[in-house]
Amino acid sequence: MSEPAQKPAYELLGLKKKEYDGICDAMGREPNYVELAVFSLMWSEHCGYKHSRPLLKHLPTEGERILQGPGENAGVIDIGEGRAIAMKIESHNHPSAIEPFQGAATGIGGIVRDIFAMGARPIANLDPLHFGSLDKARQRFLLEGVVEGIAAYGNCMGIPTIGGEIHFEDPYEGNCLVNVMCVGMVENDKILRARAEGPGNLVVLFGSTTGRDGIGGASILASAEFDESAEEKRPTVQVGDPFTEKKLLEASLEMRDKGLLVALQDLGAAGISSSSSEMASKGGVGIDIDISRVPLREQGMEPFEIMISESQERMLAVVTPENEQAVLDTCAKWDLDATVVGKVTDTRRLRVFDGDELIGDMPVTALVDEAPTYVVDTVRPAHEVDEPLAGDHYPEPKDYSEVLTALLASPNICSKRWVYEQYDHMVQTNNALWPGGAAAVLRIKGSDTGIAVTTDGNGRHCYLDPRRGARAVVAEAARNISCVGAEPVAITNCLNFGNPEKGEIYHQFREAVEGMGEACEALGTPVTGGNVSFYNESFGQAIYPNPVVGMMGIVDDVRLIQDHSFKDEGDVILLLGGARPAVDGSEYQLVVHGEVAGRIPDVDLEMEKQLQKLVRAGILEGKIKSAHDVSSGGIACCVAEAAIAGGAGADIELETDGLRPDLLLFGEAPGLIVVTVAGADADAFIAAAGDVPAQRIGRVAGGALRFRADGEELASMPVADAAGAWGSALEKILEH
Amino acid sequence: MAASSQTSVETVRFGVVVFPGSNCDADSYDMVNTFPGAGARYLWHKDTVIEDVDCVFLPGGFSYGDYLRCGAIARFSPIMAAVRDFAAAGGLVIGICNGFQILLEAGLLPGAMHQNEGLKFICKLVSLRVENAGTPFTSAYEKHQVVKIPVAHHEGNYFIDDEGMAALEANGQILFRYCDDDGEVTAAANPNGSLGSIAGICNAEGNVFGMMPHPERVSDAIVGGTDGRAFFQSIIDSVLEGRE
């Protein structure tokens, strides 16, 4: 990090003049370079949440099952019988856009450490990914690199990658999104936290050595837009070592089992600086760090570099002096370096020593809790409109079968088998549902309980209406959980947006956060933590606003779950829910009419609750034999996917009720679920649906898909043809 | 990692070796312990003695990260000398996935592994045909039975020279081949390019066995199948027979 004379040091480190003045105020003097470097990271957008904190505090975070909400390494949710699930989602967008393999790999490494820092054993990863259109070679390179990076790290760790989503659209071309979610299991009495306690206790750094990789990752890379200097930022991307992380995991959990740890924290963004100051902040104590004791992997590192290095696969533990030897021995057993690098004090200051020399002395509260916050005047972008498009805005397609085939082969709808077969999705042998369905389901060994997990986002919908879009994303995640029979209980969120200093982006962020809060409140799924990723822009062009939700649900008896595949000839196909499909923001609009415009329908959250309750009850009572949420590609693709999964045809007869048939078949609206029931159960099921609209729309029949509306045939094709279009589209694009 | 389970003398004792980077060790341990007549305990890679074990189990995973050729470092682990002695004394040794790769590197089984033909990691359920049901590892299957067991590997493309292949064939050492759902051994049903569609082999003496697919992953209908159980049942039956 050179310091040309023309720019002050704070500016080169990504700080504004006013922020520098604030640091001087907090310090009571001008900071030296070590202190300035530490502050520049802690007060970066990435670590300091400067544009998001004022809004995030309005999100609902409490619930009966929530053992740990936001503020720790991960949220923790009680699943009964003395067990809990730790979960968190995070972004690694900018590193992956520059160096896809290592960017994605270290994204996995980081989120996995967050989970075992809570004392939980990671049991699943889910990775929502967004790229530009695959007709561009760079985008194919990014996809392949990211998938290989996730596979290399997750597979080596022995953590199954069981879900996520993949979306391709132009706004992500210059700034892909690589979000990573990890889910872990922990017994309630073994949960660890990152709260440093007990002045005199020791601070132990264990895992990899510290090098110059990832210097400034959180500030220079994560907290700024991309421009022509993006390539130069490659050295800020870290390099992953999953083998060391696997040993780190086992050593950490062994120390947990032996009760050796007062507190545990992973080293992520801002390295030792953030991990030590955050641990001190949580415990209301101070920490002294001696950088001369930190094992280094290269010569001649400056003290500030040691403090902010983002070298991967490192953990920081607070241990009592009595347990020091046992901690060092456990690390030695796993062939890991472990060094006492500091101690807990009662000073409430982060003091940095180089041997005996004090080279930095900062108030912990200022570092962790007093980064300035910004509220920006909002501007509603011109593309957000009040009225949806007219029903005849686009010409009606002539060949509905052709449209259905095109939608099934769209990379956003087609099978993602090419991706998930590269992930070890079976290790740990807990999968009660394999990838490809609405939500993944894991059994909890030694119990009847299962958990369902999903990630959902819809940037295009949020672009057209960020509030409605975010409400719908939460509702869709819950719908996916309910469609396997599990009850949604909590979310973690990854909020991907552009540059929040711009009024239009801040507007999108505020609307989306408020919308997400409304839906979480209504559906009873509090937010347990997550991550905000701003500055997702390249050359001034922002991504779609994309709040991604990772949701978990619980099913008491995992053997009762259902998938989305059609089962038996003659089963009755029902459409549940009263939402009216619309062209606005649909995959149909983009694929067939080449536009993204209009206003998406709003989700009726009260109806949504009833709808999901009905479906869960139907599944658990054994009445519903398949359930599938209507999303991208509308009712037609929903039915086609269920037919393909079951290898069975479907005869569909819809009533248009004034809606043009193409919108009815291919339009999208939140709040619709297609289910099947045995013929003998259909009438009783409909009668018992209460306020939830339930209409019979067809039967599982033969080997073909047939769609009619008001008696007129619109589309028909053999299921094998639909399966061919849907199943091989991604391979065809990627393998030319 | 759970403590070693207490096993009575009557049970069939599996020793699951934990290398740094093993990640199917717990699945293997759990699978064995679903059999009333069997018990698993862990063996540490730094152990130099193997005692009170009927079958040594090298599990899947990424021993030492497998940044070099898979299994190339693990074969130098202290325990491998003991495994070699155990096998030489006629003890049963099985290697699944990474365990198979380690047995190849250690020379306890013939042949070698290339990267998968598609150069990608591949994880999916595949069909296997039982080629020889007259071994301690396959006796609970029928000859030519088609079973579904998942693979999950990047280097499972088995290779051996012509002479070696002829010996494998002649001695009935090929126990499983990849096949289609009807039991036909076809190129399309070969997930990784393995020579002869080989999925699992044993040594000439018939007491050391390796396979790329993961029988420990199909232990229960709730996780997608039970076709792996007969593999473990075969071993249990064989050990009990040997004691009679």
Short mmCIF file of N, CA and C in Angstrom, two decimals, chain A residues 89 125-131 143 146-147 150 161-168 172 177-179 411-412 414 416 419 423 437-438 454-459 473 476-477 480 494 496 546-550 631-632:
data_model
loop_
_atom_site.label_atom_id
_atom_site.label_comp_id
_atom_site.label_asym_id
_atom_site.label_seq_id
_atom_site.Cartn_x
_atom_site.Cartn_y
_atom_site.Cartn_z
N ILE A 89 -26.17 -16.39 6.19
CA ILE A 89 -25.84 -16.21 4.77
C ILE A 89 -24.96 -14.98 4.64
N ASN A 125 -24.59 -26.55 3.04
CA ASN A 125 -24.38 -25.26 2.41
C ASN A 125 -25.44 -25.06 1.33
N LEU A 126 -25.82 -23.81 1.13
CA LEU A 126 -26.72 -23.45 0.03
C LEU A 126 -26.16 -22.19 -0.62
N ASP A 127 -26.13 -22.16 -1.94
CA ASP A 127 -25.44 -21.06 -2.60
C ASP A 127 -26.27 -20.40 -3.69
N PRO A 128 -26.90 -19.27 -3.39
CA PRO A 128 -27.59 -18.52 -4.44
C PRO A 128 -26.57 -17.73 -5.28
N LEU A 129 -26.62 -17.94 -6.60
CA LEU A 129 -25.65 -17.34 -7.51
C LEU A 129 -26.37 -16.56 -8.61
N HIS A 130 -25.81 -15.41 -8.97
CA HIS A 130 -26.38 -14.61 -10.06
C HIS A 130 -25.28 -14.16 -10.99
N PHE A 131 -25.47 -14.42 -12.28
CA PHE A 131 -24.49 -14.03 -13.29
C PHE A 131 -25.20 -13.30 -14.42
N LEU A 143 -19.28 -18.58 -14.09
CA LEU A 143 -20.12 -19.67 -13.57
C LEU A 143 -19.27 -20.90 -13.28
N VAL A 146 -16.87 -20.28 -10.30
CA VAL A 146 -17.56 -20.19 -9.01
C VAL A 146 -18.03 -21.58 -8.56
N VAL A 147 -18.62 -22.32 -9.49
CA VAL A 147 -19.13 -23.65 -9.13
C VAL A 147 -17.96 -24.56 -8.72
N ILE A 150 -16.78 -23.47 -5.19
CA ILE A 150 -17.69 -23.95 -4.15
C ILE A 150 -17.49 -25.45 -3.94
N THR A 161 -23.48 -29.56 -0.22
CA THR A 161 -24.14 -28.39 -0.80
C THR A 161 -25.48 -28.87 -1.33
N ILE A 162 -26.54 -28.46 -0.68
CA ILE A 162 -27.83 -29.10 -0.94
C ILE A 162 -28.85 -28.18 -1.60
N GLY A 163 -28.47 -26.94 -1.86
CA GLY A 163 -29.46 -26.07 -2.48
C GLY A 163 -28.88 -24.73 -2.83
N GLY A 164 -29.79 -23.82 -3.11
CA GLY A 164 -29.40 -22.50 -3.58
C GLY A 164 -30.21 -22.19 -4.81
N GLU A 165 -29.81 -21.22 -5.56
CA GLU A 165 -30.48 -20.97 -6.82
C GLU A 165 -29.47 -20.33 -7.76
N ILE A 166 -29.78 -20.39 -9.05
CA ILE A 166 -28.87 -19.80 -10.03
C ILE A 166 -29.69 -19.01 -11.03
N HIS A 167 -29.31 -17.77 -11.23
CA HIS A 167 -30.07 -16.89 -12.11
C HIS A 167 -29.11 -16.16 -13.03
N PHE A 168 -29.55 -15.97 -14.27
CA PHE A 168 -28.72 -15.29 -15.26
C PHE A 168 -29.50 -14.11 -15.84
N TYR A 172 -26.31 -8.46 -13.90
CA TYR A 172 -25.25 -9.05 -13.07
C TYR A 172 -23.96 -9.25 -13.86
N LEU A 177 -23.26 -12.13 -8.35
CA LEU A 177 -23.57 -12.32 -6.93
C LEU A 177 -23.26 -13.76 -6.55
N VAL A 178 -22.40 -13.90 -5.55
CA VAL A 178 -22.10 -15.21 -4.99
C VAL A 178 -22.44 -15.13 -3.51
N ASN A 179 -23.61 -15.61 -3.17
CA ASN A 179 -24.04 -15.63 -1.78
C ASN A 179 -23.85 -17.05 -1.26
N PRO A 411 -32.27 -20.72 -18.99
CA PRO A 411 -31.31 -21.06 -17.92
C PRO A 411 -31.85 -20.73 -16.52
N ASN A 412 -32.83 -19.85 -16.45
CA ASN A 412 -33.39 -19.50 -15.14
C ASN A 412 -34.41 -20.51 -14.65
N CYS A 414 -34.51 -24.01 -16.21
CA CYS A 414 -34.10 -25.38 -16.53
C CYS A 414 -33.42 -26.07 -15.34
N LYS A 416 -30.79 -27.59 -12.90
CA LYS A 416 -29.45 -27.15 -12.52
C LYS A 416 -28.56 -28.34 -12.18
N VAL A 419 -24.87 -28.20 -12.30
CA VAL A 419 -24.22 -27.55 -11.17
C VAL A 419 -24.18 -28.48 -9.96
N TYR A 423 -21.32 -30.71 -6.86
CA TYR A 423 -21.26 -30.56 -5.41
C TYR A 423 -21.51 -31.91 -4.76
N GLY A 437 -35.70 -29.93 -5.84
CA GLY A 437 -37.06 -29.62 -5.40
C GLY A 437 -37.17 -28.22 -4.86
N ALA A 438 -38.28 -27.95 -4.17
CA ALA A 438 -38.55 -26.61 -3.66
C ALA A 438 -37.59 -26.26 -2.53
N THR A 454 -34.14 -23.40 2.41
CA THR A 454 -34.22 -22.90 1.04
C THR A 454 -33.58 -21.52 0.99
N THR A 455 -33.15 -21.13 -0.19
CA THR A 455 -32.79 -19.73 -0.39
C THR A 455 -33.62 -19.21 -1.57
N ASP A 456 -34.10 -18.00 -1.44
CA ASP A 456 -34.89 -17.40 -2.51
C ASP A 456 -34.56 -15.93 -2.66
N GLY A 457 -34.57 -15.50 -3.90
CA GLY A 457 -34.40 -14.09 -4.21
C GLY A 457 -35.10 -13.84 -5.54
N ASN A 458 -35.45 -12.63 -5.79
CA ASN A 458 -36.00 -12.29 -7.11
C ASN A 458 -35.67 -10.84 -7.41
N GLY A 459 -34.46 -10.64 -7.91
CA GLY A 459 -33.97 -9.29 -8.17
C GLY A 459 -34.84 -8.54 -9.18
N VAL A 473 -40.49 -12.25 -1.82
CA VAL A 473 -39.35 -13.17 -1.66
C VAL A 473 -39.48 -13.94 -0.34
N GLU A 476 -42.26 -16.40 -0.73
CA GLU A 476 -41.90 -17.54 -1.59
C GLU A 476 -41.02 -18.53 -0.83
N ALA A 477 -40.07 -18.00 -0.05
CA ALA A 477 -39.22 -18.90 0.73
C ALA A 477 -40.09 -19.72 1.68
N ASN A 480 -42.00 -22.35 -0.20
CA ASN A 480 -41.16 -23.51 -0.54
C ASN A 480 -40.97 -24.43 0.66
N CYS A 494 -29.35 -11.89 2.97
CA CYS A 494 -28.19 -11.30 2.32
C CYS A 494 -28.71 -10.22 1.39
N ASN A 496 -28.25 -7.66 -1.24
CA ASN A 496 -27.34 -7.27 -2.31
C ASN A 496 -27.88 -6.05 -3.05
N ASN A 546 -31.34 -6.91 -4.78
CA ASN A 546 -31.59 -8.34 -4.61
C ASN A 546 -31.45 -8.81 -3.18
N PRO A 547 -32.50 -8.62 -2.40
CA PRO A 547 -32.48 -9.18 -1.04
C PRO A 547 -32.74 -10.68 -1.11
N VAL A 548 -31.75 -11.45 -0.71
CA VAL A 548 -31.87 -12.91 -0.78
C VAL A 548 -32.19 -13.43 0.63
N VAL A 549 -33.14 -14.33 0.68
CA VAL A 549 -33.59 -14.88 1.96
C VAL A 549 -33.16 -16.34 2.06
N GLY A 550 -32.53 -16.69 3.18
CA GLY A 550 -32.31 -18.09 3.50
C GLY A 550 -33.27 -18.44 4.62
N SER A 631 -43.88 -20.30 -9.60
CA SER A 631 -42.96 -19.15 -9.63
C SER A 631 -42.56 -18.89 -11.07
N SER A 632 -41.26 -18.84 -11.37
CA SER A 632 -40.81 -18.52 -12.73
C SER A 632 -41.46 -19.44 -13.76
#
